[in-house]
Amino acid sequence: MDEETLERVREVVRAIPPGETSSYGEVAARAGLPGRARLVGRILAEDGHDLPWHRVLRADGSCAPHIAREQSARLRAEGVLLVDGRLPRR
C-alpha cells in the first residue's frame, strides 16, 4: 500500500468527531477507496494506534470482536452507547 493511500485513510479517521462513528466502508469511500473496507481495517490495525480508531465500526454497527471491550468502553466515554454490542439504528 502506498503512503498516499495510508495518509488519506488516516485523515478521514482523524476527522471523525468525538461522539460520532463511521463504518470501515464509509471511511474507505471518503478516502476515495470505495469497496476497500478491509483495507481500512488493516490500516487501522497496523498504523492506527494514534488515531481515534474506536470510532470506526463494522457495517452492522458492531465492534470487531478482538477489540470490542476496549472499543465500546472508549465510545461510552464519548457518550456513544451500544445496545447489545451494536450501535442502534437511527
PDB file of C-alpha atoms in Angstrom, residues 31-64:
ATOM      1  CA  ALA A  31     -10.797   8.264   1.314  1.00  0.00           C
ATOM      2  CA  GLY A  32     -11.520   7.548  -2.355  1.00  0.00           C
ATOM      3  CA  LEU A  33     -11.290   3.780  -1.907  1.00  0.00           C
ATOM      4  CA  PRO A  34     -14.845   2.509  -2.416  1.00  0.00           C
ATOM      5  CA  GLY A  35     -15.231  -1.182  -1.682  1.00  0.00           C
ATOM      6  CA  ARG A  36     -11.993  -1.314   0.311  1.00  0.00           C
ATOM      7  CA  ALA A  37     -13.361  -1.561   3.870  1.00  0.00           C
ATOM      8  CA  ARG A  38     -10.964  -4.392   4.704  1.00  0.00           C
ATOM      9  CA  LEU A  39      -8.031  -2.225   3.686  1.00  0.00           C
ATOM     10  CA  VAL A  40      -9.205   0.428   6.152  1.00  0.00           C
ATOM     11  CA  GLY A  41      -9.332  -2.227   8.873  1.00  0.00           C
ATOM     12  CA  ARG A  42      -5.823  -3.351   8.018  1.00  0.00           C
ATOM     13  CA  ILE A  43      -4.501   0.209   8.072  1.00  0.00           C
ATOM     14  CA  LEU A  44      -6.073   0.866  11.468  1.00  0.00           C
ATOM     15  CA  ALA A  45      -4.727  -2.413  12.855  1.00  0.00           C
ATOM     16  CA  GLU A  46      -1.202  -1.743  11.634  1.00  0.00           C
ATOM     17  CA  ASP A  47      -0.932   2.048  11.844  1.00  0.00           C
ATOM     18  CA  GLY A  48      -3.903   3.384  13.789  1.00  0.00           C
ATOM     19  CA  HIS A  49      -2.642   3.484  17.358  1.00  0.00           C
ATOM     20  CA  ASP A  50      -2.526   7.299  17.344  1.00  0.00           C
ATOM     21  CA  LEU A  51      -5.920   7.690  15.657  1.00  0.00           C
ATOM     22  CA  PRO A  52      -9.456   7.589  17.090  1.00  0.00           C
ATOM     23  CA  TRP A  53      -9.787   4.036  15.698  1.00  0.00           C
ATOM     24  CA  HIS A  54     -12.548   3.261  18.191  1.00  0.00           C
ATOM     25  CA  ARG A  55     -14.936   5.498  16.206  1.00  0.00           C
ATOM     26  CA  VAL A  56     -14.852   3.115  13.239  1.00  0.00           C
ATOM     27  CA  LEU A  57     -17.358   0.253  13.416  1.00  0.00           C
ATOM     28  CA  ARG A  58     -18.394  -2.633  11.209  1.00  0.00           C
ATOM     29  CA  ALA A  59     -21.180  -2.075   8.671  1.00  0.00           C
ATOM     30  CA  ASP A  60     -23.740  -3.571  11.065  1.00  0.00           C
ATOM     31  CA  GLY A  61     -22.768  -1.132  13.832  1.00  0.00           C
ATOM     32  CA  SER A  62     -20.821  -3.655  15.877  1.00  0.00           C
ATOM     33  CA  CYS A  63     -17.245  -3.667  17.101  1.00  0.00           C
ATOM     34  CA  ALA A  64     -14.631  -6.045  15.777  1.00  0.00           C
TER      35      ALA A  64
END
